[in-house]
CSV table of C-alpha atoms in Angstrom, one decimal:
chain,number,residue,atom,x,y,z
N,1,UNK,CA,61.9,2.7,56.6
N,2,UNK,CA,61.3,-1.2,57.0
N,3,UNK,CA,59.1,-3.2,58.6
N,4,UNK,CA,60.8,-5.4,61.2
N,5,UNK,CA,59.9,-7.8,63.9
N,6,UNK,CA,60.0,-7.9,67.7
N,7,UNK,CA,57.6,-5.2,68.9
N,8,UNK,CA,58.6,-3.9,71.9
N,9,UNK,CA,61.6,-6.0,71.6
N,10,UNK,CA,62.9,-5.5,68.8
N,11,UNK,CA,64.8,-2.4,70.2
N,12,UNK,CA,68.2,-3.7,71.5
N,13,UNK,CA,68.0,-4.2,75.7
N,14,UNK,CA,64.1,-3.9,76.1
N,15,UNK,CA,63.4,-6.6,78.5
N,16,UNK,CA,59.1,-7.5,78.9
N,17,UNK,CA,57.3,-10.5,79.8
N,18,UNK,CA,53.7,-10.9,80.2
N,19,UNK,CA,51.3,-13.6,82.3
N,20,UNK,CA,47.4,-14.5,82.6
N,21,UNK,CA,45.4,-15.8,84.8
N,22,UNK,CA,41.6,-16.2,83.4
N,23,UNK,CA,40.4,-12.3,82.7
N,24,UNK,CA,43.5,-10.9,84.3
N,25,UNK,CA,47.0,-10.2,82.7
N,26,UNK,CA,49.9,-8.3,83.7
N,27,UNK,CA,52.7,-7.2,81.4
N,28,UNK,CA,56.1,-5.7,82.6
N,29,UNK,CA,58.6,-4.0,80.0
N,30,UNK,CA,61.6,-2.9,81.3
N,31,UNK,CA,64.3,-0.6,80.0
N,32,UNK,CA,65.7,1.2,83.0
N,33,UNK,CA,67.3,5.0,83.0
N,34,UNK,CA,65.2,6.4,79.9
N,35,UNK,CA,64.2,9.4,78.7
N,36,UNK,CA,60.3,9.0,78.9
N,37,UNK,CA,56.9,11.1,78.1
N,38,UNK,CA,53.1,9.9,77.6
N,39,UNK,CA,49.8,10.9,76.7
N,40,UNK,CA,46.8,10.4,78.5
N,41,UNK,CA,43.1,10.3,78.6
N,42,UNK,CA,41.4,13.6,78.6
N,43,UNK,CA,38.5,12.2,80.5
N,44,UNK,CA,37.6,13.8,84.0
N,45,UNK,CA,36.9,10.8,85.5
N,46,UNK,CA,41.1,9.3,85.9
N,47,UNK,CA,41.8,6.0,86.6
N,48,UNK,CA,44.3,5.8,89.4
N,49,UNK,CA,47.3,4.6,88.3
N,50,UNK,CA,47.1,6.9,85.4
N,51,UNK,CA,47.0,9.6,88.2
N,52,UNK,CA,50.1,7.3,89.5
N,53,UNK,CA,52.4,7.5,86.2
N,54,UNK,CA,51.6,11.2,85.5
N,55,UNK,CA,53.4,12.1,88.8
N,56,UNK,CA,56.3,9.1,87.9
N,57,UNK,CA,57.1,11.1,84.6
N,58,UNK,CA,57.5,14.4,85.7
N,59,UNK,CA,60.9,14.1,86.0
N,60,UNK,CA,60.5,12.7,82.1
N,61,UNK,CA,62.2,9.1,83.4
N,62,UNK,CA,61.6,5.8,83.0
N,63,UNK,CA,62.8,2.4,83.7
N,64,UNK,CA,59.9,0.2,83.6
N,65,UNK,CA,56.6,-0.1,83.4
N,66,UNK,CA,53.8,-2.8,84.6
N,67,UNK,CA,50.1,-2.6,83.6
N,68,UNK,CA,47.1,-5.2,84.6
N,69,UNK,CA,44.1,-6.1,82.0
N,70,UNK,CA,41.1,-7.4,83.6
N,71,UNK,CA,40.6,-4.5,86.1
N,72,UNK,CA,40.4,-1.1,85.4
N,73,UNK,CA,41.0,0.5,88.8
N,74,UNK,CA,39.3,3.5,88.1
N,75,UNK,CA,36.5,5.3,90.3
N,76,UNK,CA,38.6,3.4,93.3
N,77,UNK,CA,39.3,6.1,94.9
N,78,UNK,CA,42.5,6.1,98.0
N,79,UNK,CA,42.1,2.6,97.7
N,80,UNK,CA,43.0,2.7,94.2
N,81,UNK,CA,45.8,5.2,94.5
N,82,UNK,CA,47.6,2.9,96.7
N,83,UNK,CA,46.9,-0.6,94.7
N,84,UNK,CA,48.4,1.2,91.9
N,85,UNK,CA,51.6,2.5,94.2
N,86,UNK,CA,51.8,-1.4,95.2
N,87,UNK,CA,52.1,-2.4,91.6
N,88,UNK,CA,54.9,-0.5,91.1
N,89,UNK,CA,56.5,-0.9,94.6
N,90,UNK,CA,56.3,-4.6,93.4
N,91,UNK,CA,58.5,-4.1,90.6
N,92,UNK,CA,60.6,-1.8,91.7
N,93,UNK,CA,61.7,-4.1,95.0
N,94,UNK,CA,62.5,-7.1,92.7
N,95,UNK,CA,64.3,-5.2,89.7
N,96,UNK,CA,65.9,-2.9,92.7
N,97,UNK,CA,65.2,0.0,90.7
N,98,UNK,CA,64.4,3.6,92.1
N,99,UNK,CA,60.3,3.6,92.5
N,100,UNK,CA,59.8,6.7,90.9
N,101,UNK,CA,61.4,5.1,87.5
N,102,UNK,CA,58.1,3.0,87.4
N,103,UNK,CA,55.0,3.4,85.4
N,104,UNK,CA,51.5,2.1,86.3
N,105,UNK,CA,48.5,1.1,83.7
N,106,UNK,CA,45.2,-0.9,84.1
N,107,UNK,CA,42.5,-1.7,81.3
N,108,UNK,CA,39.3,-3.7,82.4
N,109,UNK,CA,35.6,-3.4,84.0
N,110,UNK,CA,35.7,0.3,86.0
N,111,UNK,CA,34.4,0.5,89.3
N,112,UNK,CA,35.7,-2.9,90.7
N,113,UNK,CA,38.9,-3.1,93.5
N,114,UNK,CA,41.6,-4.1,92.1
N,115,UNK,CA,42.7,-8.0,93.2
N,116,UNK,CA,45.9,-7.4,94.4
N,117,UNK,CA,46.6,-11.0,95.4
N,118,UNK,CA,46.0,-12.5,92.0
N,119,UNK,CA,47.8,-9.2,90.3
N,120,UNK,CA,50.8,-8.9,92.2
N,121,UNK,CA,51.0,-12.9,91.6
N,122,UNK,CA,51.0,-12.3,87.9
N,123,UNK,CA,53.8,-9.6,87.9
N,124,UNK,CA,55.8,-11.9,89.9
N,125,UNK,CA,55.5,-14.5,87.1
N,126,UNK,CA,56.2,-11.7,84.8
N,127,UNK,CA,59.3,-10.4,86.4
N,128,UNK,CA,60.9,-13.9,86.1
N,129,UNK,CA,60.6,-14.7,82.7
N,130,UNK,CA,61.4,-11.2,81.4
N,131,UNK,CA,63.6,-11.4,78.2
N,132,UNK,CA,64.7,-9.7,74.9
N,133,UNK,CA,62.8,-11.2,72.4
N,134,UNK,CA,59.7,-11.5,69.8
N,135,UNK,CA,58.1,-14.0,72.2
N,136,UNK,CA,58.5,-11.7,74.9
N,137,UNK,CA,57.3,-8.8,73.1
N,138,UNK,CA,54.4,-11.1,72.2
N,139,UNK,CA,53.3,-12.4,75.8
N,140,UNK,CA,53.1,-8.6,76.6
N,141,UNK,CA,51.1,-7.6,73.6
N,142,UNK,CA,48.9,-10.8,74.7
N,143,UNK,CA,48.6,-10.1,78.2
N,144,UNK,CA,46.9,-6.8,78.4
N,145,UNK,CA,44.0,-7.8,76.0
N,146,UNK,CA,40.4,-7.7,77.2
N,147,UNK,CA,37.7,-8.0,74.7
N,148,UNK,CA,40.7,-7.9,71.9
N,149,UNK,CA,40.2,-10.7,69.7
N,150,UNK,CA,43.8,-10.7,68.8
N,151,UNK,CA,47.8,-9.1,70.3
N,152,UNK,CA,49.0,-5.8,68.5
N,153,UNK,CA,52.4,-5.3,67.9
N,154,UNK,CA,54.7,-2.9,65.1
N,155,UNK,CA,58.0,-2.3,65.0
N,156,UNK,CA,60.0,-0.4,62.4
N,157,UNK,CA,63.5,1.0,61.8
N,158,UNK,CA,64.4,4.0,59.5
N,159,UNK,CA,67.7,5.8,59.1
N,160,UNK,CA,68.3,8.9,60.6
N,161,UNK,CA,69.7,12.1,58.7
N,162,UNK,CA,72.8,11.3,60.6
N,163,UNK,CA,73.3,8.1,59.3
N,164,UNK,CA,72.7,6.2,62.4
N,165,UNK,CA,69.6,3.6,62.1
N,166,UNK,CA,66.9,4.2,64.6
N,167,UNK,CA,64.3,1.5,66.2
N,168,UNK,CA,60.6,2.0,67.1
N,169,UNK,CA,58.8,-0.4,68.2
N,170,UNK,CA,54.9,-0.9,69.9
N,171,UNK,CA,52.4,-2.6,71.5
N,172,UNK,CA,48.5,-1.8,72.4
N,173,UNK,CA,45.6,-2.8,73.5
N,174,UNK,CA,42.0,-1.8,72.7
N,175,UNK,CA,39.2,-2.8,71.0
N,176,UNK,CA,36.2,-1.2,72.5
N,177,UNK,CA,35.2,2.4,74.5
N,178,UNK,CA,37.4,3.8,71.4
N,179,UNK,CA,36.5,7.7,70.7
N,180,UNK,CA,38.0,10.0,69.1
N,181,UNK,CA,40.6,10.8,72.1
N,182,UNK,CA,42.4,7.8,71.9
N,183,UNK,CA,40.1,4.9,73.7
N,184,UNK,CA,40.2,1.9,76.4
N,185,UNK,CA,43.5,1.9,75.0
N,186,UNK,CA,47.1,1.3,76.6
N,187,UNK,CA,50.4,1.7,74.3
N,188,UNK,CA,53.7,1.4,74.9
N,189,UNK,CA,56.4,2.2,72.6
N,190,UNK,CA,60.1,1.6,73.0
N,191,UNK,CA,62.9,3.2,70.8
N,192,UNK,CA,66.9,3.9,71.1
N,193,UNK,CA,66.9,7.5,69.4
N,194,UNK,CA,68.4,10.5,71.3
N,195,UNK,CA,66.2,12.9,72.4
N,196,UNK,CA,65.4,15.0,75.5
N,197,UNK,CA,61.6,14.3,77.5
N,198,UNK,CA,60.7,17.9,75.9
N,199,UNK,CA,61.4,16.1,72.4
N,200,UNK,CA,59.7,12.7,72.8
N,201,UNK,CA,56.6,14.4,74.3
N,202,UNK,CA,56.6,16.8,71.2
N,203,UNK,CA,56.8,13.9,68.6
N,204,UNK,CA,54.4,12.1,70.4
N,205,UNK,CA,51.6,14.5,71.1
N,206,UNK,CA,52.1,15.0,67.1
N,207,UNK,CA,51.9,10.8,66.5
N,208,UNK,CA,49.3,10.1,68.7
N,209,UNK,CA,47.2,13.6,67.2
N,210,UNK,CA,47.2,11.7,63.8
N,211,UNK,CA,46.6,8.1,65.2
N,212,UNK,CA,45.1,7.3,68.0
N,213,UNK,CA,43.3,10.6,68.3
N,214,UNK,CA,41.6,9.3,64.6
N,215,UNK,CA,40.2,6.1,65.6
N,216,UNK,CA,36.1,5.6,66.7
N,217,UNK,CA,35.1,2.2,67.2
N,218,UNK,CA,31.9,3.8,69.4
N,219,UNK,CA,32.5,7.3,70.3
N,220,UNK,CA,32.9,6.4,74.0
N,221,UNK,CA,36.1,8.1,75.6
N,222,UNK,CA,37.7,5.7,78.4
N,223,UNK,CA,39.1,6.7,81.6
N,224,UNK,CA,42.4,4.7,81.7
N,225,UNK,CA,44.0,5.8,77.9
N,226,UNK,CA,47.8,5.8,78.2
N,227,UNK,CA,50.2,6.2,75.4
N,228,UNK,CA,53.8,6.0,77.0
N,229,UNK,CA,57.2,6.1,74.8
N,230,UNK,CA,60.3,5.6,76.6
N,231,UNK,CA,63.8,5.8,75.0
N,232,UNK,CA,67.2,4.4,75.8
N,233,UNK,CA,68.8,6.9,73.6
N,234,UNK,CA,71.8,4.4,72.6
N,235,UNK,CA,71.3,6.1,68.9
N,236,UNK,CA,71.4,8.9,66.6
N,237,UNK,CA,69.3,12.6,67.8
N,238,UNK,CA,65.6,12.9,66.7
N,239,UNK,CA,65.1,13.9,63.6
N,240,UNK,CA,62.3,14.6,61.2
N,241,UNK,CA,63.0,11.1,60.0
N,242,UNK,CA,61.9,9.7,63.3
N,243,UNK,CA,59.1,11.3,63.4
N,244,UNK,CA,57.5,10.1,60.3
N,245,UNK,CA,58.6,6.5,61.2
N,246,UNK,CA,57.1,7.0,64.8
N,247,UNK,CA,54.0,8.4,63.2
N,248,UNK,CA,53.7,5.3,60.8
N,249,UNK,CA,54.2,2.9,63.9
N,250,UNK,CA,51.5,4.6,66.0
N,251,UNK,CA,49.1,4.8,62.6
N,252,UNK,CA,49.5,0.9,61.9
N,253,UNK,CA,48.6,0.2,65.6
N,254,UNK,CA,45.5,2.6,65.6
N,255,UNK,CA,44.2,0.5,62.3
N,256,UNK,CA,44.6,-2.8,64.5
N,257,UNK,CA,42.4,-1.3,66.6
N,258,UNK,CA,39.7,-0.5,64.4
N,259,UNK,CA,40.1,-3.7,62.8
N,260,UNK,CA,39.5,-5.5,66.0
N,261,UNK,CA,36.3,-3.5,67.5
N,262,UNK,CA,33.9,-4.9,69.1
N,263,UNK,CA,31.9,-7.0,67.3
N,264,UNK,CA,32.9,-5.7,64.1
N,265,UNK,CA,32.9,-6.8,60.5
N,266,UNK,CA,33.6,-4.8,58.7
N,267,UNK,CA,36.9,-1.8,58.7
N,268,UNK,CA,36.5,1.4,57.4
N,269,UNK,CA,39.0,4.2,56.5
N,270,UNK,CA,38.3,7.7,55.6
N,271,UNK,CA,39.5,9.8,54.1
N,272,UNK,CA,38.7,13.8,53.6
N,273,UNK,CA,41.0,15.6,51.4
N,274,UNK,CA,40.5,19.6,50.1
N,275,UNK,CA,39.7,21.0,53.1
N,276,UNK,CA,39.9,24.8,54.4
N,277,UNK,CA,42.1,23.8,57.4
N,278,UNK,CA,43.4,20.8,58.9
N,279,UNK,CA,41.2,21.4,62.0
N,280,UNK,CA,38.2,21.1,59.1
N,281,UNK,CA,39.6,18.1,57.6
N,282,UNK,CA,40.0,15.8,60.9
N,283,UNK,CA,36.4,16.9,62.3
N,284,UNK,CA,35.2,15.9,59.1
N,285,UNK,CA,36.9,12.3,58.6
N,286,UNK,CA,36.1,12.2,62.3
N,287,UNK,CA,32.5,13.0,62.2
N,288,UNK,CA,32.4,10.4,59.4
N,289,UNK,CA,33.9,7.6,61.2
N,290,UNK,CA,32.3,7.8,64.4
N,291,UNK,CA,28.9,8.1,62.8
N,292,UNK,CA,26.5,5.4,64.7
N,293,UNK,CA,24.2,5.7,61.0
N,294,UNK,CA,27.2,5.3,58.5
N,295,UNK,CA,28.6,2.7,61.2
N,296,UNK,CA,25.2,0.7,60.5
N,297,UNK,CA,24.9,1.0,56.9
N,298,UNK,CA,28.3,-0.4,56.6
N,299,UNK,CA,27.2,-3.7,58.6
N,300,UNK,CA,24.5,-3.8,55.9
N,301,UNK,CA,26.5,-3.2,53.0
N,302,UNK,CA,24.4,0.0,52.4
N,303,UNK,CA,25.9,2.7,49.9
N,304,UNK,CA,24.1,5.3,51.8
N,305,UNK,CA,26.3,8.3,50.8
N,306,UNK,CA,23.6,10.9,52.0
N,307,UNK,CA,24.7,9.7,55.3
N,308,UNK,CA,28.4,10.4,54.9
N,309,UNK,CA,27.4,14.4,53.4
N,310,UNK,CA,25.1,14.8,56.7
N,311,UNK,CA,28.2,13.8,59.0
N,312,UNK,CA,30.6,16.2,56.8
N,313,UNK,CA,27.2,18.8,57.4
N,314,UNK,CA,27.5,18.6,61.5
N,315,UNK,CA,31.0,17.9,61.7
N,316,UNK,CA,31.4,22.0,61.9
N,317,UNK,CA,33.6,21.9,58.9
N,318,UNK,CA,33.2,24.5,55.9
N,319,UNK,CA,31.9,22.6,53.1
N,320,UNK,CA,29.7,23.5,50.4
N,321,UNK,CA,27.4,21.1,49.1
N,322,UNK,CA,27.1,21.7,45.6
N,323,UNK,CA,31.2,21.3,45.2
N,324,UNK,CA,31.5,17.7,47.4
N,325,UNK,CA,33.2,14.8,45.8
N,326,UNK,CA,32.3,11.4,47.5
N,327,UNK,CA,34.5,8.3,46.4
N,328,UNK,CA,33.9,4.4,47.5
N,329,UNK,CA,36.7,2.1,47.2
N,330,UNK,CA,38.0,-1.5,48.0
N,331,UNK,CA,41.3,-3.2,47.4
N,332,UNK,CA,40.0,-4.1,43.7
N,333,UNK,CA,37.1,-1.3,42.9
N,334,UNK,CA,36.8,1.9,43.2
N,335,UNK,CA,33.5,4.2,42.2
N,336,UNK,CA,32.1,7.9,42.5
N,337,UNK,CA,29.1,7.9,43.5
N,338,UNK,CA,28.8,12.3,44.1
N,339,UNK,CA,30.7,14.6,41.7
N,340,UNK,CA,30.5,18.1,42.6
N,341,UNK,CA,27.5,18.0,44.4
N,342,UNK,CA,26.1,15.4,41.7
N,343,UNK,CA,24.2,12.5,42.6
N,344,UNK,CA,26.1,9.6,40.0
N,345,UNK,CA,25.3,6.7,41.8
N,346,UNK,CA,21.2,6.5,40.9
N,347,UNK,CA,18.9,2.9,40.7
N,348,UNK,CA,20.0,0.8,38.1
N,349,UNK,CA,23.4,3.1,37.3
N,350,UNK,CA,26.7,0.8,37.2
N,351,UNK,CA,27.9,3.4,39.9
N,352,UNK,CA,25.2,2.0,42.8
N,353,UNK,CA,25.7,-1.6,41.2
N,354,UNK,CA,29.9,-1.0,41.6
N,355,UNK,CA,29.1,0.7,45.0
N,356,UNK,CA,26.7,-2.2,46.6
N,357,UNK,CA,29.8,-4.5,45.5
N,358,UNK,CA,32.5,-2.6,47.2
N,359,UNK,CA,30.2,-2.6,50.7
N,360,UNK,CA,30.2,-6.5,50.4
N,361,UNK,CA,34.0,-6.0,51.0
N,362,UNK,CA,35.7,-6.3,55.1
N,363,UNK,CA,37.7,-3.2,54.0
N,364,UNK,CA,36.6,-0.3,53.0
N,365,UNK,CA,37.9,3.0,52.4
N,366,UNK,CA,35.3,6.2,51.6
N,367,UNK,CA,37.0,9.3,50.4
N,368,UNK,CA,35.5,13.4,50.4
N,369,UNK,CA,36.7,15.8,48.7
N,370,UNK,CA,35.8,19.6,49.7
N,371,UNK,CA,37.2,21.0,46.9
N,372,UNK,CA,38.0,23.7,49.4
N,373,UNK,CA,41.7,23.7,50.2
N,374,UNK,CA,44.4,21.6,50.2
N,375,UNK,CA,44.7,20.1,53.5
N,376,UNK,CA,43.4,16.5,54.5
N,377,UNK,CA,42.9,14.0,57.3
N,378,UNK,CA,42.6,10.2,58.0
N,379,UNK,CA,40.2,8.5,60.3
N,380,UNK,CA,39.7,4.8,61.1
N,381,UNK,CA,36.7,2.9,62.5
N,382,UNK,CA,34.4,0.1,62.3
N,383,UNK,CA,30.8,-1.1,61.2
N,384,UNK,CA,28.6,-1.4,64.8
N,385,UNK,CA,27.5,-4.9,64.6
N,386,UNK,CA,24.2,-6.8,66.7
N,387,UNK,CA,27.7,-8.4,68.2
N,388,UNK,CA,28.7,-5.1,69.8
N,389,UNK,CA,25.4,-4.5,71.9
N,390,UNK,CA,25.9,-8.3,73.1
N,391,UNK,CA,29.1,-7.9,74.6
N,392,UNK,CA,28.7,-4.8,76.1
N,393,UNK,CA,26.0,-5.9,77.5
N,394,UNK,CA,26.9,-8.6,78.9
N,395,UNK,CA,30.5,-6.8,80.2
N,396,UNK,CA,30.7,-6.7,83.6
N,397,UNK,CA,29.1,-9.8,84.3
């Protein structure tokens, strides 16, 4: 597998622009007659032109897709329905493609109509400087932001058992409203592998399960999350070698995320290895991650590993206490601070000195070990900063 650049781009005969206008963005990608599937929020509240696209993919097609920042259009009710239905009327008139081949997204302040005059003048914008091309790729990435602090974009390409080389690339947006299902998050990966709707939606579901579904910035489950990955099929058939490379791409786009939350200083990675089941080890790292007291100790550089044991105690897993392993580690030190149930790390040990260092770090990676099993997880969050209550509170204003 390698690295390449491009993002959305960088697979051969994805076209995407993207334009602002103050808070509001529109992006358009377009890649007409895919194979297409998605994944969406789980929330019961649905924004409407998620409610939109899950009736365009049905028929598991695709040929473009246009999404707004700025405006979630959610709790809009007919109104919204049909502000969403315009979007894509929009593009489907100008690139004089069947309107049921185009997908609908929206990421911004819920509750709020939708501005359709300064929206539909956007994708217009959008649908005239659409290109193959990094710089494309980038202006979309750019224009769905909202309290991002910086674009996310990843694209890779691996070699399939066949021989043939495969492309995946992605962009996303989110930053806060991240939970543990997914987040204010919209992603949309391209690719040129073979592979029925049935397929795509199998391999994704799997991707987004150990990425997106792994990331808490502050437990808050959004109303608008849409994963979408449409293919063009121009390559080799899917193969277990695409799947690891689309997991990869959909794993380094969840830690952009988390490196970008809201006010945050500080990313964190976890780790929980020896579990009793997988489903033990994800609510585990989970319940670690998304903890609003390990959260604040890591804004104040706090070793407070009692905190990490509780979350592994209420996550539901099977642990035992007397058996847990609890590691601290940055990119140059790493210390254990619990061995088997052991406190290590006590005042005045080099253990809490080597641990207080690590938390100075922007990165930092805390690992448990069960010593029950063999399976493990991997979740990835943020410290919850005086920064995040200030923008959040200030929001919709």
């Amino acid at each position: 597998m390698e690295i390449i650049k491009g993002g959305i781009c960088a697979v051969d005969g994805v076209l995407a622009s993207g334009s602002r206008k103050g808070k509001y963005g529109v992006s358009v990608i377009v890649s007409k007659e895919n194979t297409a599937s998605a994944v969406f929020t789980s929330n019961k509240v649905v924004a409407a032109p998620v409610i939109v696209t899950k009736d365009v993919l049905k028929d598991g097609k695709l040929s473009a897709i246009v999404a707004n920042s700025g405006n979630a259009n959610c709790f809009t009710g007919e109104e919204g329905i049909s502000s969403a239905k315009e979007m894509t009327k929009r593009v489907a008139d100008k690139l004089n493609i069947d309107l049921n081949d185009v997908a609908a997204a929206s990421t911004g302040i819920i509750g709020r109509k939708l501005p359709l005059d300064i929206i539909n003048a956007l994708i217009d914008e959008s649908l005239n400087t659409l290109e193959n091309s990094p710089e494309a790729s980038f202006a979309a990435a750019e224009a769905i932001m909202t309290t991002d602090t910086f674009s996310k974009e990843f694209a890779v390409q691996t070699t399939l058992k066949d021989g043939s080389n495969v492309k995946i690339g992605g962009i996303t947006k989110g930053s806060g409203m991240i939970a543990p299902n997914m987040g204010t998050m919209l992603c949309f990966i391209t690719t040129d592998v073979k592979a029925s709707a049935e397929e795509l939606n199998d391999a994704l579901k799997k991707a987004v399960d150990k990425s997106f579904n792994m990331v808490v910035v502050d437990g808050d489950e959004s109303t608008n999350d849409t994963v979408i990955l449409m293919s063009n099929g121009s390559s080799g058939k899917m193969d277990e070698n695409f799947q690891e490379a689309l997991e990869y791409v959909c794993i380094e786009l969840a830690k952009m995320m988390a490196k970008d939350g809201e006010g945050e200083t500080k990313y964190m990675e976890v780790h929980v290895n020896g579990a009793a089941s997988s489903g033990d080890a994800k609510s585990a790292s989970k319940a670690i991650v998304g903890s609003s007291l390990v959260k604040t100790a890591l804004f104040g550089a706090d070793p407070n590993w009692g905190r990490v044991v509780a979350a592994v105690g209420y996550s539901g897993a099977e642990m035992d206490e007397n058996l847990v392993d609890i590691t601290f580690k940055s990119d140059n030190e790493t210390v254990k601070i619990v061995e088997k149930g052991s406190i290590l790390a006590f005042d005045g040990t080099d253990e809490l000195k080597t641990a207080e260092k690590i938390m100075q770090n922007d990165e930092i990676e805390i690992i448990v070990d069960l010593n029950l099993g063999k399976h493990s997880a991997a979740a990835y969050g943020c410290d919850l900063s005086c920064d995040y209550v200030k923008i959040n509170s200030e929001y919709s204003t």
